[in-house]
mmCIF file of C-alpha atoms and ligand atoms in Angstrom:
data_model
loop_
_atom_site.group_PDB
_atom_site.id
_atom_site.type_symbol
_atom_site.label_atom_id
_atom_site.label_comp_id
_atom_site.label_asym_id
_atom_site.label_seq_id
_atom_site.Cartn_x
_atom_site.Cartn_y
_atom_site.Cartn_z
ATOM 1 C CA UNK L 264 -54.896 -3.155 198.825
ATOM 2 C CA UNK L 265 -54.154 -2.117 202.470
ATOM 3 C CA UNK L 266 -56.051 -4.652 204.336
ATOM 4 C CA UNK L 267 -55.893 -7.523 202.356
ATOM 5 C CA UNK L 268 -52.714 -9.373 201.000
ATOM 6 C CA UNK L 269 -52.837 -12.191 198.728
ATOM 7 C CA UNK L 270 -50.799 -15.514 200.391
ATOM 8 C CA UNK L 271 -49.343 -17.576 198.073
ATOM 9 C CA UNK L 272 -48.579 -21.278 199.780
ATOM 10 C CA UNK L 273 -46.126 -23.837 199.210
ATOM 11 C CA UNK L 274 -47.011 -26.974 198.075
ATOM 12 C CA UNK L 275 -45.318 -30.388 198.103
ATOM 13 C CA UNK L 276 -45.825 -33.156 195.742
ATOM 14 C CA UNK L 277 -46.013 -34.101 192.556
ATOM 15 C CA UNK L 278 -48.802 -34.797 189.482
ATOM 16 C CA UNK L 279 -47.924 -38.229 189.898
ATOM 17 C CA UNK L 280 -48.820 -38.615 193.939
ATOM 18 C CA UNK L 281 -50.871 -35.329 194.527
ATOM 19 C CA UNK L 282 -50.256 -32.227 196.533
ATOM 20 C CA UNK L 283 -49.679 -31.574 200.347
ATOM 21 C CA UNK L 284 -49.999 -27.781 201.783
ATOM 22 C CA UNK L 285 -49.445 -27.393 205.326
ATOM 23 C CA UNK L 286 -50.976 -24.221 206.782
ATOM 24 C CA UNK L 287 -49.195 -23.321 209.886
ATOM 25 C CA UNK L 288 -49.674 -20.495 212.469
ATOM 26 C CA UNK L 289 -47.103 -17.667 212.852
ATOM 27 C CA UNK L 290 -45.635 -18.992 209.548
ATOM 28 C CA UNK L 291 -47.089 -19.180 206.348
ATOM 29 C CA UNK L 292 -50.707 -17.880 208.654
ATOM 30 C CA UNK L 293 -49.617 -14.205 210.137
ATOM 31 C CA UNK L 294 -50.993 -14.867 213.146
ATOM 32 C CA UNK L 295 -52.103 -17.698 215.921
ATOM 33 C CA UNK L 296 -55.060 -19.416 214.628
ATOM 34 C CA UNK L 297 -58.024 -19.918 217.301
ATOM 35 C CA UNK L 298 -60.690 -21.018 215.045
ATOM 36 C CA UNK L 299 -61.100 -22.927 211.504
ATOM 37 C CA UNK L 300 -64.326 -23.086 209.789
ATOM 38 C CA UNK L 301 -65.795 -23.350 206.160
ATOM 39 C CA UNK L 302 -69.074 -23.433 204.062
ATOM 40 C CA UNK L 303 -69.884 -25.856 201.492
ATOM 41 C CA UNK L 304 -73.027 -26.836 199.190
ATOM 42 C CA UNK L 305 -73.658 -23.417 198.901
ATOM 43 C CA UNK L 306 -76.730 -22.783 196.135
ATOM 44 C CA UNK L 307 -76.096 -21.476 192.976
ATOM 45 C CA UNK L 308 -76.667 -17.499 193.360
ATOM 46 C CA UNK L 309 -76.459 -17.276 197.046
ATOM 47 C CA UNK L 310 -74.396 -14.857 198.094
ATOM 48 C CA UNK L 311 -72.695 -14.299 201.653
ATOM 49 C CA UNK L 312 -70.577 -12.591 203.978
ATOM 50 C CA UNK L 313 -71.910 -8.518 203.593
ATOM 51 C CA UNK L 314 -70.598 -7.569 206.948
ATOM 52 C CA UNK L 315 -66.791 -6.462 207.838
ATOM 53 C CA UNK L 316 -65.213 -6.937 211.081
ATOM 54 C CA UNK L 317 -63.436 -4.802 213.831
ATOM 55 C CA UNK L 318 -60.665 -7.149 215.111
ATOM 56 C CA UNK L 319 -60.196 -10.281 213.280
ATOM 57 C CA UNK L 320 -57.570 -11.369 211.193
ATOM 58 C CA UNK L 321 -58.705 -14.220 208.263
ATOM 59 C CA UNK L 322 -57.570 -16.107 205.921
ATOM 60 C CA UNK L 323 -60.053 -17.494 203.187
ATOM 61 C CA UNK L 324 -58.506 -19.847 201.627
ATOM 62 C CA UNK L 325 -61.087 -22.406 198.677
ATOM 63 C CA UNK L 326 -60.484 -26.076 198.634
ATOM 64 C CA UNK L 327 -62.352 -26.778 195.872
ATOM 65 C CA UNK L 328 -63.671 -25.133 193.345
ATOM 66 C CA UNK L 329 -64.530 -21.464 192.881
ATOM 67 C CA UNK L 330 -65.680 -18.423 194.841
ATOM 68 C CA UNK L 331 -65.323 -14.625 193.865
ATOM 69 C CA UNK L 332 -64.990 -11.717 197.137
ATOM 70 C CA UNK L 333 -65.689 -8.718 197.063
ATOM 71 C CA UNK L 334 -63.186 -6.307 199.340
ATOM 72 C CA UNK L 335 -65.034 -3.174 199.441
ATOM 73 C CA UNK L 336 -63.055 0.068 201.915
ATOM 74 C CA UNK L 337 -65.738 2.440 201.189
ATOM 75 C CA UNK L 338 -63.922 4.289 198.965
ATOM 76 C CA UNK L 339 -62.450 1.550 196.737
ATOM 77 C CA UNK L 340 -63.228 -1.943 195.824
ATOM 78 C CA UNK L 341 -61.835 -5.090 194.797
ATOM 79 C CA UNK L 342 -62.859 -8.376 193.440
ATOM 80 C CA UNK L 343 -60.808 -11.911 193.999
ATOM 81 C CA UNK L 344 -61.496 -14.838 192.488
ATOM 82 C CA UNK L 345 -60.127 -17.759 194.845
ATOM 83 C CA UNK L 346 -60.188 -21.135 192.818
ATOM 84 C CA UNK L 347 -56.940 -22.955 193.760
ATOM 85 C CA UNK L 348 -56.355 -23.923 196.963
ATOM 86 C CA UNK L 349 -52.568 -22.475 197.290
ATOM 87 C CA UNK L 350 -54.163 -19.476 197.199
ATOM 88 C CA UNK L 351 -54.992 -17.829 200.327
ATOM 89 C CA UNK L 352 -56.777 -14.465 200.769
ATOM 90 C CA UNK L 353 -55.831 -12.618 204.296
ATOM 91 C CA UNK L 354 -58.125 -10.270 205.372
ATOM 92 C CA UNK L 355 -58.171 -8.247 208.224
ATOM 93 C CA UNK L 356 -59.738 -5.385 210.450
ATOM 94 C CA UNK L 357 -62.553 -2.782 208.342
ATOM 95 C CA UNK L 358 -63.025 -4.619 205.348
ATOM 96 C CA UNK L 359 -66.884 -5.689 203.602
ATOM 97 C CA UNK L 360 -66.511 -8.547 202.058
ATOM 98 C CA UNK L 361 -69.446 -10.363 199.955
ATOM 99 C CA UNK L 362 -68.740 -13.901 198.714
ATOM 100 C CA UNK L 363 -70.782 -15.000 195.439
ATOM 101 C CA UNK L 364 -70.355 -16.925 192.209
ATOM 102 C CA UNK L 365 -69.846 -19.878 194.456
ATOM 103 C CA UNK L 366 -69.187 -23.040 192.021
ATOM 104 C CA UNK L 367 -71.438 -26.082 193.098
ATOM 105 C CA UNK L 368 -68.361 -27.900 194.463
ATOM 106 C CA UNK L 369 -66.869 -24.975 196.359
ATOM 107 C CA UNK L 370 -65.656 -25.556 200.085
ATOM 108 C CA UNK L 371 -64.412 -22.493 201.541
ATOM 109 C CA UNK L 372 -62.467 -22.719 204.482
ATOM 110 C CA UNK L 373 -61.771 -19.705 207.139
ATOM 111 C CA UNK L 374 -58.966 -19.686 209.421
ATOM 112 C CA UNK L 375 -59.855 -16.696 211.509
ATOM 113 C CA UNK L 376 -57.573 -15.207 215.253
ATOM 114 C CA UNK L 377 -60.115 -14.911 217.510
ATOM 115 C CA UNK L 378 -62.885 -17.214 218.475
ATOM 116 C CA UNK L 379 -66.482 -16.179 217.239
ATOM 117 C CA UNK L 380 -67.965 -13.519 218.288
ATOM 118 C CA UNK L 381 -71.139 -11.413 217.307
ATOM 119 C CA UNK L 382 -70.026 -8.630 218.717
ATOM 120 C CA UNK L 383 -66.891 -8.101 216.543
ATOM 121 C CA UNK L 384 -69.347 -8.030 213.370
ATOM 122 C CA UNK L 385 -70.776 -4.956 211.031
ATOM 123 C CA UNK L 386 -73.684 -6.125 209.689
ATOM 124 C CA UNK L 387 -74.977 -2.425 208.349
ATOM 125 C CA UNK L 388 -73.201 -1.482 205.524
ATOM 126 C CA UNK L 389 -73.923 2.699 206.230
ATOM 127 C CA UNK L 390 -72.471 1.524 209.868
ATOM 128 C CA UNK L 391 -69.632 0.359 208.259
ATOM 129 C CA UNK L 392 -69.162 2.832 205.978
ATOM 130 C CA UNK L 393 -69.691 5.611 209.506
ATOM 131 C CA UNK L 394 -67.079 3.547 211.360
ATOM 132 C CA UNK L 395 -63.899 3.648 208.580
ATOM 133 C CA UNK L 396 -64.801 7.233 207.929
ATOM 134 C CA UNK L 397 -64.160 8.160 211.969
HETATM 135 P P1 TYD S 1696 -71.713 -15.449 209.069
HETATM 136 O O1 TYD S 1696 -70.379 -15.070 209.595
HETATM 137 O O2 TYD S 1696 -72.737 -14.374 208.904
HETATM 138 O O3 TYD S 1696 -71.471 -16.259 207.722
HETATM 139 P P2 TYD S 1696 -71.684 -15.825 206.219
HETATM 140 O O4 TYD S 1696 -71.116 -14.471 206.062
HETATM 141 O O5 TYD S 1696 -70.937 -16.850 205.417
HETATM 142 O O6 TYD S 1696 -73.148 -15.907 205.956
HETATM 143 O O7 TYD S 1696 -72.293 -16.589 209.989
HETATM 144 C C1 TYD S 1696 -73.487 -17.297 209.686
HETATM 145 C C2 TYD S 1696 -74.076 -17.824 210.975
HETATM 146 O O8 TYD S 1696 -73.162 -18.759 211.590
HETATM 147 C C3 TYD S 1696 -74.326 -16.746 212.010
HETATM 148 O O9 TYD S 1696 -75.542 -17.064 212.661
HETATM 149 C C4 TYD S 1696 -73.191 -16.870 212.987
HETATM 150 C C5 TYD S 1696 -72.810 -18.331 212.900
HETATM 151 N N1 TYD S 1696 -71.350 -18.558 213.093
HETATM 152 C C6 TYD S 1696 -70.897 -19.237 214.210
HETATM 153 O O10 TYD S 1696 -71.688 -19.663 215.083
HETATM 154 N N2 TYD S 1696 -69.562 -19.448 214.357
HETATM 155 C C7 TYD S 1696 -68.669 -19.003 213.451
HETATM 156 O O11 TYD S 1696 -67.436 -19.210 213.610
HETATM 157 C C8 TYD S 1696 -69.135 -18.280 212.295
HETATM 158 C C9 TYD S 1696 -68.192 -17.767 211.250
HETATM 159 C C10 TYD S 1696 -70.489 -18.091 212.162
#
């Protein structure tokens, strides 16, 4: 889906000793990372996100666990499931995304370009859905 590519990361290790992934910027991350953050003991049928954003690169990528996004252009959806954490989902510019079916263990983390910033958020869907169609 334009938008949205599907990162696939090296690992390193074994069964025996465990896994390492190293998540670097301009490398396996497309672009330079400004800000990391990530949500955890979410409840059982919350569901987040429901906004898009207008100049932000992200990758999702779930730690533990299990969450499902939805990628939604307007015109065509998808769903993800992230539950492996050498699985990264990269998101960027005029995208809704809602975030649900969070397991009870799931700790999503974000890496995201720019710092935060209210501003670069769509928060009403028919404003999104008036801003891709321009
Ligand atoms: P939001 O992006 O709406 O998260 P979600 O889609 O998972 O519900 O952010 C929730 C709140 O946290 C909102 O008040 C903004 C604040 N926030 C920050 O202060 N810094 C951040 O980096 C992010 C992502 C959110």
């Amino acid at each position: 889906m334009e938008n949205i590519d599907i990162l696939e990361f090296n690992f390193i290790g074994s069964e025996d000793r465990g896994y390492l992934i190293a998540l670097e910027e301009n490398k396996n991350i497309p672009f330079d990372i400004k800000r990391v953050y990530y949500t955890y003991n979410v409840p059982k049928g919350v569901k987040r996100g429901f906004h898009a954003h207008k100049n932000l690169e992200q990758v999702l990528v779930c730690l533990n666990g299990s969450i499902k996004v939805k990628c939604d252009y307007g015109t065509l959806e998808k769903t993800y499931v992230l539950d492996n954490p050498s699985k990264g989902l990269y998101i960027r510019n005029n995208v809704w995304r809602e975030i649900y079916d969070y397991s009870e263990d799931a700790v999503l983390v974000v890496l995201a370009s720019q710092l935060y910033s209210e501003d670069d958020y769509i928060r009403d869907y028919s404003e999104f859905i008036e801003s891709i169609s321009n």
